[in-house]
Coordinates of C-alpha atoms in Angstrom, one line a residue:
V1 CA 20.0 -24.3 92.3
Q2 CA 19.2 -20.6 92.5
L3 CA 15.8 -19.0 92.5
V4 CA 15.5 -15.2 92.5
E5 CA 12.1 -13.5 92.8
S6 CA 11.3 -10.0 91.8
G7 CA 8.4 -7.7 90.9
G8 CA 6.7 -7.3 94.3
G9 CA 5.6 -3.9 95.6
L10 CA 2.8 -1.8 97.1
V11 CA -0.4 -1.8 95.2
Q12 CA -3.9 -0.6 95.9
P13 CA -6.8 -3.1 96.1
G14 CA -7.9 -4.1 92.6
G15 CA -4.5 -3.5 91.2
S16 CA -2.1 -5.8 89.5
L17 CA 1.5 -7.0 89.7
R18 CA 3.7 -9.4 87.8
L19 CA 6.1 -11.5 89.8
S20 CA 9.1 -13.1 88.2
C21 CA 11.4 -15.9 89.3
A22 CA 14.8 -16.3 87.6
A23 CA 15.9 -19.9 87.8
S24 CA 19.4 -21.3 87.3
G25 CA 21.5 -24.4 88.2
F26 CA 19.0 -27.0 87.1
D27 CA 16.9 -28.3 84.2
F28 CA 14.1 -25.6 84.4
S29 CA 12.1 -26.8 81.4
N30 CA 11.7 -30.2 82.9
S31 CA 10.8 -29.1 86.4
W32 CA 7.5 -28.6 88.1
M33 CA 7.5 -25.1 89.6
Y34 CA 5.5 -23.6 92.4
W35 CA 4.5 -20.3 93.8
L36 CA 4.0 -20.1 97.6
R37 CA 3.2 -17.2 99.9
Q38 CA 3.4 -16.4 103.6
A39 CA 1.4 -13.6 105.2
P40 CA 2.5 -12.0 108.4
G41 CA 1.8 -14.2 111.4
K42 CA 0.5 -17.0 109.2
G43 CA 1.9 -20.2 107.8
R44 CA 3.3 -20.7 104.3
E45 CA 0.6 -21.7 101.8
W46 CA 0.7 -23.0 98.3
V47 CA -0.6 -20.7 95.6
S48 CA 0.0 -22.3 92.2
T49 CA 1.8 -25.0 90.3
I50 CA 2.9 -25.3 86.7
Y51 CA 4.0 -28.6 85.3
N52 CA 6.5 -29.4 82.7
G53 CA 5.5 -30.8 79.4
D54 CA 2.1 -29.3 78.5
G55 CA 2.4 -26.6 81.2
H56 CA -0.7 -27.7 83.0
T57 CA -1.5 -25.3 85.9
T58 CA -3.3 -25.5 89.2
Y59 CA -4.3 -22.8 91.7
R60 CA -5.5 -22.5 95.3
E61 CA -9.2 -21.7 95.3
S62 CA -8.9 -18.2 96.6
V63 CA -6.8 -17.0 93.7
K64 CA -8.5 -18.8 90.8
G65 CA -9.5 -16.4 88.1
R66 CA -7.2 -13.7 89.5
F67 CA -3.7 -15.1 89.4
T68 CA -2.0 -16.7 86.4
I69 CA 1.2 -18.8 86.5
S70 CA 3.3 -19.1 83.4
R71 CA 6.8 -20.0 82.4
D72 CA 9.3 -19.0 79.7
N73 CA 11.6 -22.0 79.3
A74 CA 13.9 -20.1 76.9
K75 CA 14.5 -17.5 79.6
N76 CA 14.5 -20.0 82.6
T77 CA 11.9 -17.7 84.2
L78 CA 8.7 -18.4 86.1
Y79 CA 6.0 -15.8 86.3
L80 CA 2.9 -15.1 88.4
Q81 CA 0.5 -12.4 87.2
L82 CA -1.6 -11.1 90.1
N83 CA -4.8 -9.3 89.1
S84 CA -7.7 -7.9 91.1
L85 CA -5.5 -7.9 94.2
Q86 CA -7.1 -8.0 97.6
T87 CA -5.7 -7.0 101.0
E88 CA -5.7 -10.6 102.0
D89 CA -3.2 -11.3 99.2
T90 CA -0.6 -9.3 101.2
A91 CA 2.3 -11.7 101.8
M92 CA 5.9 -12.6 100.9
Y93 CA 5.8 -14.6 97.6
Y94 CA 8.3 -17.3 96.9
C95 CA 9.0 -19.6 94.0
A96 CA 10.0 -23.1 94.8
K97 CA 10.8 -26.5 93.3
D98 CA 11.1 -30.1 94.4
R99 CA 8.0 -30.6 96.5
Y100 CA 8.0 -33.5 98.9
W101 CA 6.2 -34.7 102.0
E102 CA 7.8 -35.3 105.4
L103 CA 5.7 -36.6 108.3
G104 CA 2.6 -35.5 106.5
T105 CA 3.8 -32.0 105.9
V106 CA 4.5 -30.7 102.4
R107 CA 7.9 -29.2 102.0
Y108 CA 10.0 -27.7 99.2
K109 CA 13.7 -28.6 98.8
Y110 CA 14.5 -25.2 97.1
R111 CA 12.9 -21.8 97.6
G112 CA 14.0 -18.3 96.7
Q113 CA 14.3 -15.4 99.1
G114 CA 10.9 -14.0 98.2
T115 CA 9.4 -10.8 97.0
Q116 CA 7.0 -8.8 99.1
V117 CA 3.5 -8.0 97.9
T118 CA 1.5 -5.4 99.9
V119 CA -2.0 -4.6 99.0
S120 CA -3.3 -1.5 100.8
S121 CA -5.2 1.7 100.1

């Protein structure tokens, strides 16, 4: 399994970015996929999920209406469109798969190396 994120960068508040995650080594089209983020000094947090099949999506409350997760199964690529970015969106963003729970904590068996998003004026 390999997950490689790209597309991060420095953007002003209110700006936009599109993150990509190139996936390989597994059946991407039949996998639930996730975006996570971790801000400096904070714990990792779940951002969004896209399911296989009908591609149903879910988002954490703070990004609803601003972020859009999508997938291109022909290209084995996961995307996250980030609009109306705020300073509190500054974080390392990761794509991940195979979520599970261990001692009440959610974990992800596979995660990429991340791409940095910095929102600053």
